[in-house]
PDB file of C-alpha atoms and ligand atoms in Angstrom:
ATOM      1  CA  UNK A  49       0.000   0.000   0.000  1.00  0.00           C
ATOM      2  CA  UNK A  50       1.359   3.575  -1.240  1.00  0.00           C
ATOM      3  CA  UNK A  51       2.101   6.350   1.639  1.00  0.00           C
ATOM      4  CA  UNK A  52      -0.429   8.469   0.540  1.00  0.00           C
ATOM      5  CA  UNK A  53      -3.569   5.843   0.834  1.00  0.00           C
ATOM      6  CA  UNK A  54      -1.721   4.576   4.210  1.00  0.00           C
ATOM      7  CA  UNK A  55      -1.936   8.602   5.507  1.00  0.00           C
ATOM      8  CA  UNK A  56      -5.938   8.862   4.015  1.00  0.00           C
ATOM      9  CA  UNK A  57      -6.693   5.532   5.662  1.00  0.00           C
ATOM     10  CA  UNK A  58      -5.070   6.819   8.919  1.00  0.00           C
ATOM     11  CA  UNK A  59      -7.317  10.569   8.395  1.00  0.00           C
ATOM     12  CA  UNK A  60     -10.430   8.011   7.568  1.00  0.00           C
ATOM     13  CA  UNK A  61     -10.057   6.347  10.771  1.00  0.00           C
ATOM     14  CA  UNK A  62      -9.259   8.964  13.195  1.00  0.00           C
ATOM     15  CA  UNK A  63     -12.379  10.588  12.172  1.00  0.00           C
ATOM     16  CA  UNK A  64     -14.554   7.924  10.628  1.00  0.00           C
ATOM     17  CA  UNK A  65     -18.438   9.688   9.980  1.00  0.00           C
ATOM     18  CA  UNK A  66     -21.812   7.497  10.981  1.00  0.00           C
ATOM     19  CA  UNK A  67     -20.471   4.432  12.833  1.00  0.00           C
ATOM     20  CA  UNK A  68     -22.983   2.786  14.626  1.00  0.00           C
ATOM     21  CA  UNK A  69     -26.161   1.044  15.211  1.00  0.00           C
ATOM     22  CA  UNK A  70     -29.681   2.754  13.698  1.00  0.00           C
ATOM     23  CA  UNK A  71     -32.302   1.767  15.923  1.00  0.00           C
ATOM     24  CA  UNK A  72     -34.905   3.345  13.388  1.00  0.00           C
ATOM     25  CA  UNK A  73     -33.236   1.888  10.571  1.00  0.00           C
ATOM     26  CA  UNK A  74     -35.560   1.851   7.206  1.00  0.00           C
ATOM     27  CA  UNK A  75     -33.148  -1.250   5.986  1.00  0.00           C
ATOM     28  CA  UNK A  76     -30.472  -3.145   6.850  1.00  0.00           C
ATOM     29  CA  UNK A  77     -27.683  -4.854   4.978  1.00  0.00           C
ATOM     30  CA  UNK A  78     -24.923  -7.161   6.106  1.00  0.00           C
ATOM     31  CA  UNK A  79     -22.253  -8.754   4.068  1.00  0.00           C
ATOM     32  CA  UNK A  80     -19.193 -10.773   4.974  1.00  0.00           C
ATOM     33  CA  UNK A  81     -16.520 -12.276   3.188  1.00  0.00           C
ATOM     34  CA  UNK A  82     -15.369 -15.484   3.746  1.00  0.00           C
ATOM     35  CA  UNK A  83     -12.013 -15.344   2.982  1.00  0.00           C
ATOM     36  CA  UNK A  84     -10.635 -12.477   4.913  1.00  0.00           C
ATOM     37  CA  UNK A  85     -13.207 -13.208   7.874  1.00  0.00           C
ATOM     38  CA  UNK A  86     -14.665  -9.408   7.437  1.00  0.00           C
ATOM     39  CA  UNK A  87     -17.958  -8.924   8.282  1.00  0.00           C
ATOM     40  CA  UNK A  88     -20.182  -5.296   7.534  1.00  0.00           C
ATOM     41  CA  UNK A  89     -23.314  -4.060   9.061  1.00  0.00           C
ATOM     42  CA  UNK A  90     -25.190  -1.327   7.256  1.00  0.00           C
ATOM     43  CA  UNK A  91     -28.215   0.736   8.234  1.00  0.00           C
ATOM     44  CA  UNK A  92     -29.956   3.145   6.147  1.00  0.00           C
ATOM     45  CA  UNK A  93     -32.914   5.588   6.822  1.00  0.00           C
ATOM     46  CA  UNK A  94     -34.517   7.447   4.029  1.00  0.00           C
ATOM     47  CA  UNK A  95     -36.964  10.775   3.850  1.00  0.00           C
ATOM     48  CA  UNK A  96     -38.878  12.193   1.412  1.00  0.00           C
ATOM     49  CA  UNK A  97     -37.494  14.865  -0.418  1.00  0.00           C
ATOM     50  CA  UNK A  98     -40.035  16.758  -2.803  1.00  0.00           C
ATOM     51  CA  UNK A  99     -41.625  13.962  -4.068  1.00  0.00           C
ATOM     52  CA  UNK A 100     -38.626  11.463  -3.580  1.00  0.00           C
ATOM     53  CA  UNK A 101     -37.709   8.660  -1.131  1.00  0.00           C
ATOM     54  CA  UNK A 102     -34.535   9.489  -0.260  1.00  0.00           C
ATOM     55  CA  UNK A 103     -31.623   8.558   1.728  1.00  0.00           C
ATOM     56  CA  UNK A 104     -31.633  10.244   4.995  1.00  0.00           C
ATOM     57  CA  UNK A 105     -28.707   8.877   6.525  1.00  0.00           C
ATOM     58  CA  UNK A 106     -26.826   5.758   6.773  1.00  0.00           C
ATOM     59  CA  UNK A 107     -24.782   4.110   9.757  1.00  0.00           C
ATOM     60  CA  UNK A 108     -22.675   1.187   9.932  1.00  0.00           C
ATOM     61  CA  UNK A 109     -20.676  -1.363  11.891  1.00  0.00           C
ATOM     62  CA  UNK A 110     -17.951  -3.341  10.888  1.00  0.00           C
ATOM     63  CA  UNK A 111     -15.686  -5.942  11.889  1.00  0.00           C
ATOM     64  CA  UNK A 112     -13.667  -5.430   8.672  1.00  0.00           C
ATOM     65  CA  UNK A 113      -9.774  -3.899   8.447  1.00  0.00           C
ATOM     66  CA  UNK A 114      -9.100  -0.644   8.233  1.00  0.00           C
ATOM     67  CA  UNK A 115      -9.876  -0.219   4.521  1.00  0.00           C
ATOM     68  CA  UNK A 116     -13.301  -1.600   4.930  1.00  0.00           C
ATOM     69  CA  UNK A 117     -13.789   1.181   7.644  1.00  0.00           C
ATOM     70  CA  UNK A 118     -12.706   3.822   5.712  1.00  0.00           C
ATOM     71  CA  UNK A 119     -14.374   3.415   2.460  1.00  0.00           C
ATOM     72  CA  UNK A 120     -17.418   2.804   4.741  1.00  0.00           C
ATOM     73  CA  UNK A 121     -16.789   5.976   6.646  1.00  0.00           C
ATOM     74  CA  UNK A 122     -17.223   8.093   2.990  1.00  0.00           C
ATOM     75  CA  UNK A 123     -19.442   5.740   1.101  1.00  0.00           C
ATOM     76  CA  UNK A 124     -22.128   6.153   4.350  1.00  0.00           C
ATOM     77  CA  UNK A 125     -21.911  10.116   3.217  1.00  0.00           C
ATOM     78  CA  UNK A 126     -21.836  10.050  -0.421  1.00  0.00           C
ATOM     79  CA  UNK A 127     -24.676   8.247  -0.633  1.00  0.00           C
ATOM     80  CA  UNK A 128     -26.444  10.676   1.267  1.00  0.00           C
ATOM     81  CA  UNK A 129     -29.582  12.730  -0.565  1.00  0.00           C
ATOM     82  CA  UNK A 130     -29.616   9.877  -3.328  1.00  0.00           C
ATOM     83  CA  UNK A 131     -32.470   7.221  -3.985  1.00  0.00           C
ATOM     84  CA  UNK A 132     -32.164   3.442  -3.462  1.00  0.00           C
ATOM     85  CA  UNK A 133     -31.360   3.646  -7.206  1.00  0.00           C
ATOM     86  CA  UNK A 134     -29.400   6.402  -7.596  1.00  0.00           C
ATOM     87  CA  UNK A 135     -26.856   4.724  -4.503  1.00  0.00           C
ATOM     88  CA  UNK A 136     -27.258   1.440  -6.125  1.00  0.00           C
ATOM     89  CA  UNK A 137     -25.826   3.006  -9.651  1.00  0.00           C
ATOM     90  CA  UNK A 138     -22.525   3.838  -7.680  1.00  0.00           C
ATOM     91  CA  UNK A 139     -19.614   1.433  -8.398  1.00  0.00           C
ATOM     92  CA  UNK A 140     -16.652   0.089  -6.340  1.00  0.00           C
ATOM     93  CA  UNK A 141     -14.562   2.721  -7.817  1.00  0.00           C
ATOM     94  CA  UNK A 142     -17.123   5.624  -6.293  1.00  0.00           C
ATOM     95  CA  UNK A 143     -17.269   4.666  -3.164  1.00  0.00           C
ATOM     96  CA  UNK A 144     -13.790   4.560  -2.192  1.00  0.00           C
ATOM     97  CA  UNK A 145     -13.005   7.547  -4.728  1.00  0.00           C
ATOM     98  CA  UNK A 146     -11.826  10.126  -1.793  1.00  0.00           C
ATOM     99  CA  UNK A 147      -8.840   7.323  -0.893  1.00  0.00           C
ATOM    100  CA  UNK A 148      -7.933   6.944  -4.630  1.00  0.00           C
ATOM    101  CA  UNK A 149      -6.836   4.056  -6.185  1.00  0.00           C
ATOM    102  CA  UNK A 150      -6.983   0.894  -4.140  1.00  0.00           C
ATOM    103  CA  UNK A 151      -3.885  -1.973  -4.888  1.00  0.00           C
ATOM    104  CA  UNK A 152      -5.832  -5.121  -6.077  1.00  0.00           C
ATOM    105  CA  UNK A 153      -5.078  -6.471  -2.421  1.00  0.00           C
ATOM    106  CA  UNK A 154      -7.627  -4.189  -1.010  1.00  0.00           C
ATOM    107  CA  UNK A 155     -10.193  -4.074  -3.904  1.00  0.00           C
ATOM    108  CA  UNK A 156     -12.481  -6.733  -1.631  1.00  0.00           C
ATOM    109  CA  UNK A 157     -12.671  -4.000   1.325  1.00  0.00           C
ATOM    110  CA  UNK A 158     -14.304  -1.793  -0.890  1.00  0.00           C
ATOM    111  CA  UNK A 159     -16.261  -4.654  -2.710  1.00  0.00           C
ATOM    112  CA  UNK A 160     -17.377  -5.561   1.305  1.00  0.00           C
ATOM    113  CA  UNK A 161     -18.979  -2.099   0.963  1.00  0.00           C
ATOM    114  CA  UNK A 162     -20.425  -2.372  -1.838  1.00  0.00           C
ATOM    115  CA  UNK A 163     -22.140  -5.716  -1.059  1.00  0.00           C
ATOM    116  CA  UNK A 164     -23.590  -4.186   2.442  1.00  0.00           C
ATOM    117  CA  UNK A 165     -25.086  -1.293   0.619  1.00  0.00           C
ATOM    118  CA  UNK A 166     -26.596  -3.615  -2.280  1.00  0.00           C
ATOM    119  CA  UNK A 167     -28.159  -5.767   0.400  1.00  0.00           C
ATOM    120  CA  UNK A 168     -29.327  -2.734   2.106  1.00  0.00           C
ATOM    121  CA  UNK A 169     -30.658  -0.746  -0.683  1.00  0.00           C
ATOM    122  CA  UNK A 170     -32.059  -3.706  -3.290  1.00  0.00           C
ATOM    123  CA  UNK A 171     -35.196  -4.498  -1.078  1.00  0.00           C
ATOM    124  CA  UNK A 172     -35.544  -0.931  -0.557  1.00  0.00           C
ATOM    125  CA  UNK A 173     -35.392   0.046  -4.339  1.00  0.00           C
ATOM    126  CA  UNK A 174     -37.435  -3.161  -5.194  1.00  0.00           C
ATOM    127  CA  UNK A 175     -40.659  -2.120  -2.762  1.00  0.00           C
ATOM    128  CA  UNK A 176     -39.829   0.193   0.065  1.00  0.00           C
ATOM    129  CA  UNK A 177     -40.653  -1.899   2.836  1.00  0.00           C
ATOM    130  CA  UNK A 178     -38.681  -1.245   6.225  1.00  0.00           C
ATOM    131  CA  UNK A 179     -36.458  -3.851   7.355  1.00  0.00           C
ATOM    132  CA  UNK A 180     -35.877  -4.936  10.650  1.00  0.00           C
ATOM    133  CA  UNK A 181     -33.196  -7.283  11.939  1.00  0.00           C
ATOM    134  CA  UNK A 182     -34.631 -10.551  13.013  1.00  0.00           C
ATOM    135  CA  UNK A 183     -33.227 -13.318  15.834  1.00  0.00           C
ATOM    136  CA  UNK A 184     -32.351 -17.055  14.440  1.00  0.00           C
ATOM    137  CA  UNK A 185     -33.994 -18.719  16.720  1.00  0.00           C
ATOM    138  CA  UNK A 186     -31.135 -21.140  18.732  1.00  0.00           C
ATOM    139  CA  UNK A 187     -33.527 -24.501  18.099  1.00  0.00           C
ATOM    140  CA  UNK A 188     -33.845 -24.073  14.567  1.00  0.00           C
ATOM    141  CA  UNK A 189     -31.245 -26.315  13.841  1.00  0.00           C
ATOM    142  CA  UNK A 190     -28.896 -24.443  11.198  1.00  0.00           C
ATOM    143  CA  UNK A 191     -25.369 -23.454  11.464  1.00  0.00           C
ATOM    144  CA  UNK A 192     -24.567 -20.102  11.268  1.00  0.00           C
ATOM    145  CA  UNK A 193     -23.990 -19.412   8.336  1.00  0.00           C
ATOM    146  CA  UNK A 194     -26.722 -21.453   6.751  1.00  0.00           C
ATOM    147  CA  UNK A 195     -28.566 -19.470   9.230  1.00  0.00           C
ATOM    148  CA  UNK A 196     -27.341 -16.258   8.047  1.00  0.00           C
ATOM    149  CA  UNK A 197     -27.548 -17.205   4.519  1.00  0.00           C
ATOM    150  CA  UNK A 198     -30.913 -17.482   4.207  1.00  0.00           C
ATOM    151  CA  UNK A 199     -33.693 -14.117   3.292  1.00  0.00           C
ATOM    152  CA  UNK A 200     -35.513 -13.568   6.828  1.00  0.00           C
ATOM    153  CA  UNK A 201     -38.890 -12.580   6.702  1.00  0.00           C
ATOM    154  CA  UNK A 202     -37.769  -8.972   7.421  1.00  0.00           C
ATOM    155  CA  UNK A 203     -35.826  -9.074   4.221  1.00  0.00           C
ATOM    156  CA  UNK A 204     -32.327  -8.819   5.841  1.00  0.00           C
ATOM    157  CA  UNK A 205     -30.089 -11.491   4.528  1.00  0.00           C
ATOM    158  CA  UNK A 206     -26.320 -11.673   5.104  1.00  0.00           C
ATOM    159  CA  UNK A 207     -24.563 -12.369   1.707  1.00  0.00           C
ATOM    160  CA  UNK A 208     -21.045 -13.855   2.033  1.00  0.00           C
ATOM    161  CA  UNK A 209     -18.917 -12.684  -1.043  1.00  0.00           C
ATOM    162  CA  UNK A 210     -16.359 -15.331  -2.696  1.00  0.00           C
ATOM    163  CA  UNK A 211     -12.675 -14.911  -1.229  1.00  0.00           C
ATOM    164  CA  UNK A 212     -10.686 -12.612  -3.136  1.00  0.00           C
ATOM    165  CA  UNK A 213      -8.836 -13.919  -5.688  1.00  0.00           C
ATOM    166  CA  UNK A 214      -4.723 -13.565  -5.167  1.00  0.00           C
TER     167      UNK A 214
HETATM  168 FE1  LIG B 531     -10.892  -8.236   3.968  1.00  0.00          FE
HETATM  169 FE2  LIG B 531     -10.283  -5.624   4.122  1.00  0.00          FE
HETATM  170  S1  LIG B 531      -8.905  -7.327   4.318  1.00  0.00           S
HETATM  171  S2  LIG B 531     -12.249  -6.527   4.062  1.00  0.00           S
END
């Protein structure tokens, strides 16, 4: 990693913008990746805005690396004042633009990101239901991640991505 992402990295995370839980969360998205062990938490409340549904404000959680954190950190504000759509229109590449180029290494981070904000926003953009986060009951049988893996009624689902290829 080049000095200059190392020293925006280090401003991201001395300063990092909407971390935390939304209790009045509109939708929720999680995401983790398998391969790194990551895991990203997204919550995302939207307003009307003449006419338009959009977003209000997003949080998030992470149990990512420092990348993750930081691209989080801006993509949580960018997407601010967009719709579902609009956010969903946004590539990789966008949502880590204020860092600059990420080495192919860290590509996934921002990919982790991306995938909590698609599993956020894609119910929402689909039929604008709220989401709310919903307990696996401990008797029902399936691991973890089977449990994790599959759409709740609330329409939260936790999508592992494929490990990053080296
Ligand atoms: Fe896996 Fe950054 S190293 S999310």
């Amino acid at each position: 990693m080049n000095a200059d992402l190392e020293k925006k990295i280090r401003e991201a995370l001395a300063n990092p913008k909407n971390v935390g839980e939304m209790a009045d969360a509109d939708s929720i998205g999680t995401v983790g990746n398998a391969g790194c062990g990551e895991m990203l938490r997204l919550w995302v409340k939207f307003k009307d805005d003449k006419g338009r549904r959009v977003i209000d404000k997003a949080t998030f959680q992470s149990f990512g690396c420092e990348t993750a954190i930081a691209v989080a950190s801006m993509a949580t504000e960018l997407i601010k004042g967009k719709t579902a759509e609009e956010a969903l229109a946004l590539k990789t590449e966008d949502l880590s633009g204020g860092l600059g180029p990420l080495p192919p290494m860290k590509i996934h981070c921002a990919e982790l990101v991306e995938g909590a904000l698609r599993s956020a926003l894609e119910p929402a953009a689909k039929d604008c239901q709220p989401a709310a986060v919903v307990a696996t009951p401990a008797s029902s049988g399936a691991n973890l991640i089977d449990s994790l893996s599959q759409e709740k009624k609330s329409g939260m689902k936790i999508n592992f991505l494929p490990p990053a290829k080296k």
